[in-house]
């Protein structure tokens, strides 16, 4: 975190970076003071003889509250500049700030119908059912691939080799492209559907859209990269389950109980969940079945 000019704070929250201007921080500070003693206590700085230090701390806390109004800042510990230097924490912050945060993400989408238990049958499904199309329209927007200038995640945008359409989404400056198996060309004489699997099998997260009561077994898909499966079951509301490789620690946001979502809440939750794991891991051997 740092303050400079009229920018009072640069920080990250829920995997997004925020810039808070001094005017916004002062507005939040003023509103918090008006809301009463409990709210003001969140902005009380550590005791300091230096008025400027105290004022800066109050503004920094107000800046955080302007974006994260539910955080209880009383549980936070403030470190002096001397402490951050002597402990090496300052260098760690600099290294973290220099990390390249990916702006592009790709996720697979695979549909499963009743009675289908093998990856060959899953990758051979073609066309979108109404339920699957409705779901894709919630989490993204349909685009024509030929001539598409945005992030295509390896899909062909010139000759039509990857199909005519796909779905994309934009969220807080991030570009997301979905590899929808059922929209890619079907190769009649190719039992393994190599074209489709070459895209989805190299993703880290795959959406499994289950149409019917069929159970999904992640071990049925041979892939060195797929580590997280998000299971979608269309009901009166969308039901979500998560299967993750045992090397993948639990990641947010947490799935509520019951795990049902209406259209309004689905896109935000789904995007955050998919982005929860984006680094390549070791080839999967076993899975934690459900979160």
PDB file of C-alpha atoms in Angstrom:
ATOM      1  CA  UNK A   1       0.000   0.000   0.000  1.00  0.00           C
ATOM      2  CA  UNK A   2       1.293   3.456  -0.782  1.00  0.00           C
ATOM      3  CA  UNK A   3       0.119   7.035  -0.843  1.00  0.00           C
ATOM      4  CA  UNK A   4       1.199   9.601  -3.423  1.00  0.00           C
ATOM      5  CA  UNK A   5      -0.148  12.813  -4.941  1.00  0.00           C
ATOM      6  CA  UNK A   6      -3.950  12.629  -4.917  1.00  0.00           C
ATOM      7  CA  UNK A   7      -3.942   8.818  -4.936  1.00  0.00           C
ATOM      8  CA  UNK A   8      -4.172   7.701  -1.340  1.00  0.00           C
ATOM      9  CA  UNK A   9      -4.108   3.923  -1.762  1.00  0.00           C
ATOM     10  CA  UNK A  10      -3.318   1.165  -4.242  1.00  0.00           C
ATOM     11  CA  UNK A  11      -4.357  -2.288  -3.062  1.00  0.00           C
ATOM     12  CA  UNK A  12      -5.816  -5.660  -4.019  1.00  0.00           C
ATOM     13  CA  UNK A  13      -9.052  -7.260  -2.872  1.00  0.00           C
ATOM     14  CA  UNK A  14     -10.793 -10.374  -4.253  1.00  0.00           C
ATOM     15  CA  UNK A  15      -8.055 -10.672  -6.905  1.00  0.00           C
ATOM     16  CA  UNK A  16      -8.741  -7.206  -8.316  1.00  0.00           C
ATOM     17  CA  UNK A  17      -6.609  -4.084  -7.979  1.00  0.00           C
ATOM     18  CA  UNK A  18      -8.125  -0.808  -6.840  1.00  0.00           C
ATOM     19  CA  UNK A  19      -6.952   2.790  -6.954  1.00  0.00           C
ATOM     20  CA  UNK A  20      -8.639   5.048  -4.395  1.00  0.00           C
ATOM     21  CA  UNK A  21      -8.347   8.807  -4.770  1.00  0.00           C
ATOM     22  CA  UNK A  22      -7.861  11.098  -1.786  1.00  0.00           C
ATOM     23  CA  UNK A  23     -11.224  12.770  -2.425  1.00  0.00           C
ATOM     24  CA  UNK A  24     -13.013   9.400  -2.173  1.00  0.00           C
ATOM     25  CA  UNK A  25     -11.149   8.506   1.025  1.00  0.00           C
ATOM     26  CA  UNK A  26     -12.056  11.851   2.613  1.00  0.00           C
ATOM     27  CA  UNK A  27     -15.700  11.388   1.624  1.00  0.00           C
ATOM     28  CA  UNK A  28     -15.773   7.919   3.229  1.00  0.00           C
ATOM     29  CA  UNK A  29     -14.045   9.252   6.346  1.00  0.00           C
ATOM     30  CA  UNK A  30     -16.614  12.010   6.706  1.00  0.00           C
ATOM     31  CA  UNK A  31     -19.528   9.601   6.232  1.00  0.00           C
ATOM     32  CA  UNK A  32     -18.066   7.146   8.749  1.00  0.00           C
ATOM     33  CA  UNK A  33     -17.729   9.834  11.415  1.00  0.00           C
ATOM     34  CA  UNK A  34     -21.354  10.850  10.887  1.00  0.00           C
ATOM     35  CA  UNK A  35     -22.495   7.234  11.345  1.00  0.00           C
ATOM     36  CA  UNK A  36     -21.509   7.200  14.997  1.00  0.00           C
ATOM     37  CA  UNK A  37     -18.952   5.953  17.499  1.00  0.00           C
ATOM     38  CA  UNK A  38     -18.893   2.325  16.335  1.00  0.00           C
ATOM     39  CA  UNK A  39     -18.071   3.346  12.811  1.00  0.00           C
ATOM     40  CA  UNK A  40     -15.498   5.921  13.939  1.00  0.00           C
ATOM     41  CA  UNK A  41     -13.691   3.277  15.992  1.00  0.00           C
ATOM     42  CA  UNK A  42     -12.792   1.488  12.779  1.00  0.00           C
ATOM     43  CA  UNK A  43     -10.876   4.568  11.696  1.00  0.00           C
ATOM     44  CA  UNK A  44      -9.020   5.308  14.918  1.00  0.00           C
ATOM     45  CA  UNK A  45      -5.262   5.152  14.223  1.00  0.00           C
ATOM     46  CA  UNK A  46      -2.563   3.863  16.511  1.00  0.00           C
ATOM     47  CA  UNK A  47      -1.465   6.500  19.009  1.00  0.00           C
ATOM     48  CA  UNK A  48       1.131   8.779  17.506  1.00  0.00           C
ATOM     49  CA  UNK A  49       2.499  12.183  18.401  1.00  0.00           C
ATOM     50  CA  UNK A  50       2.682  13.053  14.722  1.00  0.00           C
ATOM     51  CA  UNK A  51      -0.606  14.509  13.456  1.00  0.00           C
ATOM     52  CA  UNK A  52       0.304  13.920   9.815  1.00  0.00           C
ATOM     53  CA  UNK A  53       0.976  10.217  10.477  1.00  0.00           C
ATOM     54  CA  UNK A  54      -2.374   9.808  12.209  1.00  0.00           C
ATOM     55  CA  UNK A  55      -4.216  11.636   9.447  1.00  0.00           C
ATOM     56  CA  UNK A  56      -2.567   9.483   6.770  1.00  0.00           C
ATOM     57  CA  UNK A  57      -3.553   6.301   8.607  1.00  0.00           C
ATOM     58  CA  UNK A  58      -7.143   7.456   8.918  1.00  0.00           C
ATOM     59  CA  UNK A  59      -7.287   8.230   5.202  1.00  0.00           C
ATOM     60  CA  UNK A  60      -5.783   4.864   4.292  1.00  0.00           C
ATOM     61  CA  UNK A  61      -8.350   3.048   6.429  1.00  0.00           C
ATOM     62  CA  UNK A  62     -11.134   5.130   4.917  1.00  0.00           C
ATOM     63  CA  UNK A  63      -9.840   4.271   1.442  1.00  0.00           C
ATOM     64  CA  UNK A  64     -10.069   0.555   2.250  1.00  0.00           C
ATOM     65  CA  UNK A  65     -13.599   0.971   3.624  1.00  0.00           C
ATOM     66  CA  UNK A  66     -14.681   2.799   0.470  1.00  0.00           C
ATOM     67  CA  UNK A  67     -14.163  -0.462  -1.452  1.00  0.00           C
ATOM     68  CA  UNK A  68     -14.593  -3.039   1.338  1.00  0.00           C
ATOM     69  CA  UNK A  69     -17.222  -1.498   3.647  1.00  0.00           C
ATOM     70  CA  UNK A  70     -17.803  -4.705   5.662  1.00  0.00           C
ATOM     71  CA  UNK A  71     -14.191  -5.194   6.790  1.00  0.00           C
ATOM     72  CA  UNK A  72     -13.592  -4.784  10.521  1.00  0.00           C
ATOM     73  CA  UNK A  73     -10.334  -2.860  10.573  1.00  0.00           C
ATOM     74  CA  UNK A  74      -9.996  -3.281  14.332  1.00  0.00           C
ATOM     75  CA  UNK A  75      -8.636  -6.772  13.653  1.00  0.00           C
ATOM     76  CA  UNK A  76      -5.842  -5.403  11.444  1.00  0.00           C
ATOM     77  CA  UNK A  77      -2.346  -4.689  12.700  1.00  0.00           C
ATOM     78  CA  UNK A  78      -0.529  -1.629  11.433  1.00  0.00           C
ATOM     79  CA  UNK A  79       3.236  -1.802  10.979  1.00  0.00           C
ATOM     80  CA  UNK A  80       5.608   1.127  11.131  1.00  0.00           C
ATOM     81  CA  UNK A  81       7.924   1.832   8.207  1.00  0.00           C
ATOM     82  CA  UNK A  82      10.872   0.820  10.403  1.00  0.00           C
ATOM     83  CA  UNK A  83       9.295  -2.569  11.122  1.00  0.00           C
ATOM     84  CA  UNK A  84       8.555  -3.292   7.467  1.00  0.00           C
ATOM     85  CA  UNK A  85      12.188  -2.536   6.585  1.00  0.00           C
ATOM     86  CA  UNK A  86      13.913  -4.440   9.403  1.00  0.00           C
ATOM     87  CA  UNK A  87      11.764  -7.554   8.948  1.00  0.00           C
ATOM     88  CA  UNK A  88      12.236  -7.630   5.180  1.00  0.00           C
ATOM     89  CA  UNK A  89       8.498  -7.198   4.661  1.00  0.00           C
ATOM     90  CA  UNK A  90       9.051  -4.142   2.476  1.00  0.00           C
ATOM     91  CA  UNK A  91      11.089  -6.199  -0.005  1.00  0.00           C
ATOM     92  CA  UNK A  92       8.386  -8.871  -0.040  1.00  0.00           C
ATOM     93  CA  UNK A  93       5.771  -6.229  -0.858  1.00  0.00           C
ATOM     94  CA  UNK A  94       7.907  -4.878  -3.697  1.00  0.00           C
ATOM     95  CA  UNK A  95       8.353  -8.371  -5.154  1.00  0.00           C
ATOM     96  CA  UNK A  96       4.630  -9.023  -4.874  1.00  0.00           C
ATOM     97  CA  UNK A  97       3.807  -5.741  -6.588  1.00  0.00           C
ATOM     98  CA  UNK A  98       6.090  -6.702  -9.473  1.00  0.00           C
ATOM     99  CA  UNK A  99       4.310  -9.993 -10.092  1.00  0.00           C
ATOM    100  CA  UNK A 100       2.516 -10.111 -13.400  1.00  0.00           C
ATOM    101  CA  UNK A 101      -1.204 -10.561 -12.801  1.00  0.00           C
ATOM    102  CA  UNK A 102      -2.821 -12.408 -15.730  1.00  0.00           C
ATOM    103  CA  UNK A 103      -5.496 -10.405 -17.506  1.00  0.00           C
ATOM    104  CA  UNK A 104      -6.734 -13.295 -19.661  1.00  0.00           C
ATOM    105  CA  UNK A 105      -8.417 -16.517 -18.560  1.00  0.00           C
ATOM    106  CA  UNK A 106      -9.763 -19.571 -20.380  1.00  0.00           C
ATOM    107  CA  UNK A 107     -12.180 -22.180 -19.077  1.00  0.00           C
ATOM    108  CA  UNK A 108     -13.516 -25.345 -20.660  1.00  0.00           C
ATOM    109  CA  UNK A 109     -17.218 -26.146 -20.966  1.00  0.00           C
ATOM    110  CA  UNK A 110     -18.263 -29.780 -21.380  1.00  0.00           C
ATOM    111  CA  UNK A 111     -21.812 -31.145 -21.380  1.00  0.00           C
ATOM    112  CA  UNK A 112     -22.881 -34.547 -20.040  1.00  0.00           C
ATOM    113  CA  UNK A 113     -26.162 -36.239 -20.882  1.00  0.00           C
ATOM    114  CA  UNK A 114     -27.960 -39.075 -19.122  1.00  0.00           C
ATOM    115  CA  UNK A 115     -26.234 -42.419 -19.571  1.00  0.00           C
ATOM    116  CA  UNK A 116     -22.908 -40.942 -20.702  1.00  0.00           C
ATOM    117  CA  UNK A 117     -19.954 -42.100 -18.595  1.00  0.00           C
ATOM    118  CA  UNK A 118     -16.891 -41.741 -20.864  1.00  0.00           C
ATOM    119  CA  UNK A 119     -14.919 -38.765 -22.085  1.00  0.00           C
ATOM    120  CA  UNK A 120     -15.412 -39.968 -25.670  1.00  0.00           C
ATOM    121  CA  UNK A 121     -19.181 -39.557 -25.326  1.00  0.00           C
ATOM    122  CA  UNK A 122     -18.850 -36.209 -23.534  1.00  0.00           C
ATOM    123  CA  UNK A 123     -16.533 -34.724 -26.150  1.00  0.00           C
ATOM    124  CA  UNK A 124     -18.862 -35.968 -28.915  1.00  0.00           C
ATOM    125  CA  UNK A 125     -21.885 -33.970 -27.735  1.00  0.00           C
ATOM    126  CA  UNK A 126     -22.729 -31.317 -30.311  1.00  0.00           C
ATOM    127  CA  UNK A 127     -25.042 -28.319 -30.173  1.00  0.00           C
ATOM    128  CA  UNK A 128     -26.470 -26.435 -27.217  1.00  0.00           C
ATOM    129  CA  UNK A 129     -29.574 -27.487 -25.341  1.00  0.00           C
ATOM    130  CA  UNK A 130     -31.828 -24.683 -24.134  1.00  0.00           C
ATOM    131  CA  UNK A 131     -30.588 -25.099 -20.542  1.00  0.00           C
ATOM    132  CA  UNK A 132     -26.932 -24.971 -21.588  1.00  0.00           C
ATOM    133  CA  UNK A 133     -27.501 -21.984 -23.853  1.00  0.00           C
ATOM    134  CA  UNK A 134     -29.361 -20.150 -21.080  1.00  0.00           C
ATOM    135  CA  UNK A 135     -26.477 -20.833 -18.686  1.00  0.00           C
ATOM    136  CA  UNK A 136     -23.847 -19.610 -21.153  1.00  0.00           C
ATOM    137  CA  UNK A 137     -25.854 -16.450 -21.775  1.00  0.00           C
ATOM    138  CA  UNK A 138     -25.765 -15.744 -18.034  1.00  0.00           C
ATOM    139  CA  UNK A 139     -22.007 -16.124 -17.602  1.00  0.00           C
ATOM    140  CA  UNK A 140     -20.930 -14.697 -20.955  1.00  0.00           C
ATOM    141  CA  UNK A 141     -21.769 -13.265 -24.352  1.00  0.00           C
ATOM    142  CA  UNK A 142     -21.854 -15.134 -27.649  1.00  0.00           C
ATOM    143  CA  UNK A 143     -19.396 -13.863 -30.275  1.00  0.00           C
ATOM    144  CA  UNK A 144     -18.563 -14.820 -33.840  1.00  0.00           C
ATOM    145  CA  UNK A 145     -15.046 -16.216 -34.002  1.00  0.00           C
ATOM    146  CA  UNK A 146     -14.193 -15.247 -37.568  1.00  0.00           C
ATOM    147  CA  UNK A 147     -12.614 -11.819 -37.413  1.00  0.00           C
ATOM    148  CA  UNK A 148     -12.843 -11.615 -33.624  1.00  0.00           C
ATOM    149  CA  UNK A 149     -10.152  -9.227 -32.342  1.00  0.00           C
ATOM    150  CA  UNK A 150     -10.386  -9.927 -28.617  1.00  0.00           C
ATOM    151  CA  UNK A 151      -8.773 -12.636 -26.498  1.00  0.00           C
ATOM    152  CA  UNK A 152      -9.640 -15.936 -28.233  1.00  0.00           C
ATOM    153  CA  UNK A 153      -7.673 -18.345 -25.981  1.00  0.00           C
ATOM    154  CA  UNK A 154      -6.156 -20.195 -28.928  1.00  0.00           C
ATOM    155  CA  UNK A 155      -9.395 -20.572 -30.893  1.00  0.00           C
ATOM    156  CA  UNK A 156      -9.049 -19.975 -34.629  1.00  0.00           C
ATOM    157  CA  UNK A 157     -10.419 -16.588 -35.706  1.00  0.00           C
ATOM    158  CA  UNK A 158      -9.539 -16.792 -39.410  1.00  0.00           C
ATOM    159  CA  UNK A 159     -10.558 -20.056 -41.073  1.00  0.00           C
ATOM    160  CA  UNK A 160     -13.353 -21.392 -38.846  1.00  0.00           C
ATOM    161  CA  UNK A 161     -11.345 -24.415 -37.719  1.00  0.00           C
ATOM    162  CA  UNK A 162     -12.538 -23.936 -34.119  1.00  0.00           C
ATOM    163  CA  UNK A 163     -16.181 -23.376 -35.047  1.00  0.00           C
ATOM    164  CA  UNK A 164     -18.311 -20.347 -35.786  1.00  0.00           C
ATOM    165  CA  UNK A 165     -18.997 -19.040 -32.288  1.00  0.00           C
ATOM    166  CA  UNK A 166     -17.831 -19.097 -28.703  1.00  0.00           C
ATOM    167  CA  UNK A 167     -18.673 -17.298 -25.466  1.00  0.00           C
ATOM    168  CA  UNK A 168     -16.606 -14.589 -23.813  1.00  0.00           C
ATOM    169  CA  UNK A 169     -16.924 -12.426 -20.727  1.00  0.00           C
ATOM    170  CA  UNK A 170     -15.289  -9.320 -19.302  1.00  0.00           C
ATOM    171  CA  UNK A 171     -15.053  -8.733 -15.563  1.00  0.00           C
ATOM    172  CA  UNK A 172     -13.224  -5.869 -13.819  1.00  0.00           C
ATOM    173  CA  UNK A 173     -10.703  -5.554 -16.642  1.00  0.00           C
ATOM    174  CA  UNK A 174     -10.196  -9.314 -17.075  1.00  0.00           C
ATOM    175  CA  UNK A 175     -10.889 -11.089 -20.381  1.00  0.00           C
ATOM    176  CA  UNK A 176     -12.447 -14.553 -20.147  1.00  0.00           C
ATOM    177  CA  UNK A 177     -12.946 -16.977 -23.026  1.00  0.00           C
ATOM    178  CA  UNK A 178     -14.862 -20.237 -22.766  1.00  0.00           C
ATOM    179  CA  UNK A 179     -13.814 -23.323 -24.726  1.00  0.00           C
ATOM    180  CA  UNK A 180     -17.291 -24.722 -25.400  1.00  0.00           C
ATOM    181  CA  UNK A 181     -16.831 -28.270 -26.655  1.00  0.00           C
ATOM    182  CA  UNK A 182     -20.306 -28.550 -28.187  1.00  0.00           C
ATOM    183  CA  UNK A 183     -19.679 -25.475 -30.379  1.00  0.00           C
ATOM    184  CA  UNK A 184     -16.474 -26.822 -31.907  1.00  0.00           C
ATOM    185  CA  UNK A 185     -16.557 -28.888 -35.126  1.00  0.00           C
ATOM    186  CA  UNK A 186     -17.308 -32.601 -34.666  1.00  0.00           C
ATOM    187  CA  UNK A 187     -14.880 -34.951 -36.426  1.00  0.00           C
ATOM    188  CA  UNK A 188     -17.015 -37.979 -37.316  1.00  0.00           C
ATOM    189  CA  UNK A 189     -14.102 -40.396 -37.684  1.00  0.00           C
ATOM    190  CA  UNK A 190     -12.249 -39.156 -34.609  1.00  0.00           C
ATOM    191  CA  UNK A 191     -13.415 -41.094 -31.545  1.00  0.00           C
ATOM    192  CA  UNK A 192     -11.318 -38.987 -29.167  1.00  0.00           C
ATOM    193  CA  UNK A 193     -12.288 -35.633 -30.723  1.00  0.00           C
ATOM    194  CA  UNK A 194      -8.697 -34.406 -30.544  1.00  0.00           C
ATOM    195  CA  UNK A 195      -9.533 -30.858 -31.676  1.00  0.00           C
ATOM    196  CA  UNK A 196     -11.980 -30.305 -28.843  1.00  0.00           C
ATOM    197  CA  UNK A 197      -9.852 -32.013 -26.230  1.00  0.00           C
ATOM    198  CA  UNK A 198      -6.708 -30.145 -27.290  1.00  0.00           C
ATOM    199  CA  UNK A 199      -8.348 -26.970 -26.002  1.00  0.00           C
ATOM    200  CA  UNK A 200     -10.295 -28.189 -22.970  1.00  0.00           C
ATOM    201  CA  UNK A 201      -7.667 -30.737 -21.889  1.00  0.00           C
ATOM    202  CA  UNK A 202      -5.146 -27.911 -21.562  1.00  0.00           C
ATOM    203  CA  UNK A 203      -7.375 -25.741 -19.401  1.00  0.00           C
ATOM    204  CA  UNK A 204      -7.059 -25.766 -15.616  1.00  0.00           C
ATOM    205  CA  UNK A 205     -10.751 -25.258 -14.845  1.00  0.00           C
ATOM    206  CA  UNK A 206     -13.581 -27.006 -16.673  1.00  0.00           C
ATOM    207  CA  UNK A 207     -17.308 -26.422 -16.315  1.00  0.00           C
ATOM    208  CA  UNK A 208     -19.252 -29.682 -16.408  1.00  0.00           C
ATOM    209  CA  UNK A 209     -22.863 -29.035 -17.403  1.00  0.00           C
ATOM    210  CA  UNK A 210     -24.890 -32.094 -16.381  1.00  0.00           C
ATOM    211  CA  UNK A 211     -28.204 -32.598 -18.142  1.00  0.00           C
ATOM    212  CA  UNK A 212     -30.041 -35.295 -16.220  1.00  0.00           C
ATOM    213  CA  UNK A 213     -29.040 -37.304 -13.149  1.00  0.00           C
ATOM    214  CA  UNK A 214     -25.760 -38.641 -14.515  1.00  0.00           C
ATOM    215  CA  UNK A 215     -22.853 -38.620 -12.037  1.00  0.00           C
ATOM    216  CA  UNK A 216     -19.524 -37.127 -13.117  1.00  0.00           C
ATOM    217  CA  UNK A 217     -16.247 -38.965 -12.510  1.00  0.00           C
ATOM    218  CA  UNK A 218     -13.213 -36.660 -13.001  1.00  0.00           C
ATOM    219  CA  UNK A 219     -10.908 -39.651 -13.462  1.00  0.00           C
ATOM    220  CA  UNK A 220     -12.680 -40.409 -16.734  1.00  0.00           C
ATOM    221  CA  UNK A 221     -10.926 -37.433 -18.350  1.00  0.00           C
ATOM    222  CA  UNK A 222      -7.246 -37.922 -19.117  1.00  0.00           C
ATOM    223  CA  UNK A 223      -5.520 -34.556 -18.700  1.00  0.00           C
ATOM    224  CA  UNK A 224      -2.338 -33.297 -17.072  1.00  0.00           C
ATOM    225  CA  UNK A 225      -3.723 -29.808 -16.584  1.00  0.00           C
ATOM    226  CA  UNK A 226      -7.372 -30.012 -15.512  1.00  0.00           C
ATOM    227  CA  UNK A 227      -7.425 -29.591 -11.737  1.00  0.00           C
ATOM    228  CA  UNK A 228     -10.812 -28.072 -10.942  1.00  0.00           C
ATOM    229  CA  UNK A 229     -14.247 -29.099 -12.180  1.00  0.00           C
ATOM    230  CA  UNK A 230     -17.263 -26.917 -11.513  1.00  0.00           C
ATOM    231  CA  UNK A 231     -20.386 -29.042 -11.798  1.00  0.00           C
ATOM    232  CA  UNK A 232     -23.534 -27.259 -12.970  1.00  0.00           C
ATOM    233  CA  UNK A 233     -26.941 -28.886 -12.606  1.00  0.00           C
ATOM    234  CA  UNK A 234     -29.869 -26.867 -13.986  1.00  0.00           C
ATOM    235  CA  UNK A 235     -32.853 -27.021 -11.660  1.00  0.00           C
ATOM    236  CA  UNK A 236     -35.378 -24.351 -10.698  1.00  0.00           C
ATOM    237  CA  UNK A 237     -32.194 -22.548  -9.613  1.00  0.00           C
ATOM    238  CA  UNK A 238     -28.693 -23.481 -10.740  1.00  0.00           C
ATOM    239  CA  UNK A 239     -26.977 -25.987  -8.420  1.00  0.00           C
ATOM    240  CA  UNK A 240     -23.174 -25.772  -8.213  1.00  0.00           C
ATOM    241  CA  UNK A 241     -20.678 -28.337  -6.929  1.00  0.00           C
ATOM    242  CA  UNK A 242     -16.879 -28.252  -7.078  1.00  0.00           C
ATOM    243  CA  UNK A 243     -14.443 -31.130  -7.536  1.00  0.00           C
ATOM    244  CA  UNK A 244     -10.776 -30.251  -7.112  1.00  0.00           C
ATOM    245  CA  UNK A 245      -7.524 -32.155  -7.296  1.00  0.00           C
ATOM    246  CA  UNK A 246      -6.144 -33.027  -3.856  1.00  0.00           C
ATOM    247  CA  UNK A 247      -3.148 -30.717  -4.410  1.00  0.00           C
ATOM    248  CA  UNK A 248      -5.508 -27.746  -4.799  1.00  0.00           C
ATOM    249  CA  UNK A 249      -6.339 -26.140  -1.477  1.00  0.00           C
ATOM    250  CA  UNK A 250      -9.863 -24.925  -0.867  1.00  0.00           C
ATOM    251  CA  UNK A 251     -10.397 -21.508  -2.411  1.00  0.00           C
ATOM    252  CA  UNK A 252     -13.096 -18.897  -2.262  1.00  0.00           C
ATOM    253  CA  UNK A 253     -15.692 -17.770  -2.564  1.00  0.00           C
ATOM    254  CA  UNK A 254     -17.342 -20.427  -0.421  1.00  0.00           C
ATOM    255  CA  UNK A 255     -20.357 -22.226  -1.813  1.00  0.00           C
ATOM    256  CA  UNK A 256     -23.474 -21.464   0.241  1.00  0.00           C
ATOM    257  CA  UNK A 257     -25.853 -24.081   1.581  1.00  0.00           C
ATOM    258  CA  UNK A 258     -27.977 -24.967  -0.213  1.00  0.00           C
ATOM    259  CA  UNK A 259     -25.682 -24.444  -3.249  1.00  0.00           C
ATOM    260  CA  UNK A 260     -28.378 -22.806  -5.390  1.00  0.00           C
ATOM    261  CA  UNK A 261     -28.060 -19.568  -7.353  1.00  0.00           C
ATOM    262  CA  UNK A 262     -30.419 -17.289  -9.209  1.00  0.00           C
ATOM    263  CA  UNK A 263     -29.345 -15.562 -12.415  1.00  0.00           C
ATOM    264  CA  UNK A 264     -28.413 -12.314 -10.669  1.00  0.00           C
ATOM    265  CA  UNK A 265     -25.868 -13.870  -8.292  1.00  0.00           C
ATOM    266  CA  UNK A 266     -24.555 -16.600 -10.564  1.00  0.00           C
ATOM    267  CA  UNK A 267     -22.209 -14.669 -12.851  1.00  0.00           C
ATOM    268  CA  UNK A 268     -20.236 -12.886 -10.115  1.00  0.00           C
ATOM    269  CA  UNK A 269     -19.875 -15.999  -7.965  1.00  0.00           C
ATOM    270  CA  UNK A 270     -19.011 -18.163 -10.930  1.00  0.00           C
ATOM    271  CA  UNK A 271     -16.339 -15.793 -12.255  1.00  0.00           C
ATOM    272  CA  UNK A 272     -14.647 -15.488  -8.853  1.00  0.00           C
ATOM    273  CA  UNK A 273     -14.728 -19.259  -8.356  1.00  0.00           C
ATOM    274  CA  UNK A 274     -13.226 -19.997 -11.762  1.00  0.00           C
ATOM    275  CA  UNK A 275     -10.455 -17.457 -11.196  1.00  0.00           C
ATOM    276  CA  UNK A 276      -9.662 -18.967  -7.824  1.00  0.00           C
ATOM    277  CA  UNK A 277      -7.102 -21.351  -9.303  1.00  0.00           C
ATOM    278  CA  UNK A 278      -5.121 -20.263 -12.332  1.00  0.00           C
ATOM    279  CA  UNK A 279      -1.590 -21.638 -11.939  1.00  0.00           C
ATOM    280  CA  UNK A 280      -0.444 -24.949 -13.403  1.00  0.00           C
ATOM    281  CA  UNK A 281      -0.017 -27.726 -10.893  1.00  0.00           C
ATOM    282  CA  UNK A 282       1.218 -31.307 -10.880  1.00  0.00           C
ATOM    283  CA  UNK A 283      -0.607 -33.914 -13.015  1.00  0.00           C
ATOM    284  CA  UNK A 284      -3.740 -34.959 -11.086  1.00  0.00           C
ATOM    285  CA  UNK A 285      -3.947 -38.433  -9.554  1.00  0.00           C
ATOM    286  CA  UNK A 286      -6.814 -38.187  -7.069  1.00  0.00           C
ATOM    287  CA  UNK A 287      -9.533 -35.687  -6.194  1.00  0.00           C
ATOM    288  CA  UNK A 288     -11.360 -34.159  -3.268  1.00  0.00           C
ATOM    289  CA  UNK A 289     -14.832 -34.933  -4.479  1.00  0.00           C
ATOM    290  CA  UNK A 290     -16.891 -31.992  -3.245  1.00  0.00           C
ATOM    291  CA  UNK A 291     -16.393 -28.688  -1.468  1.00  0.00           C
TER     292      UNK A 291
END
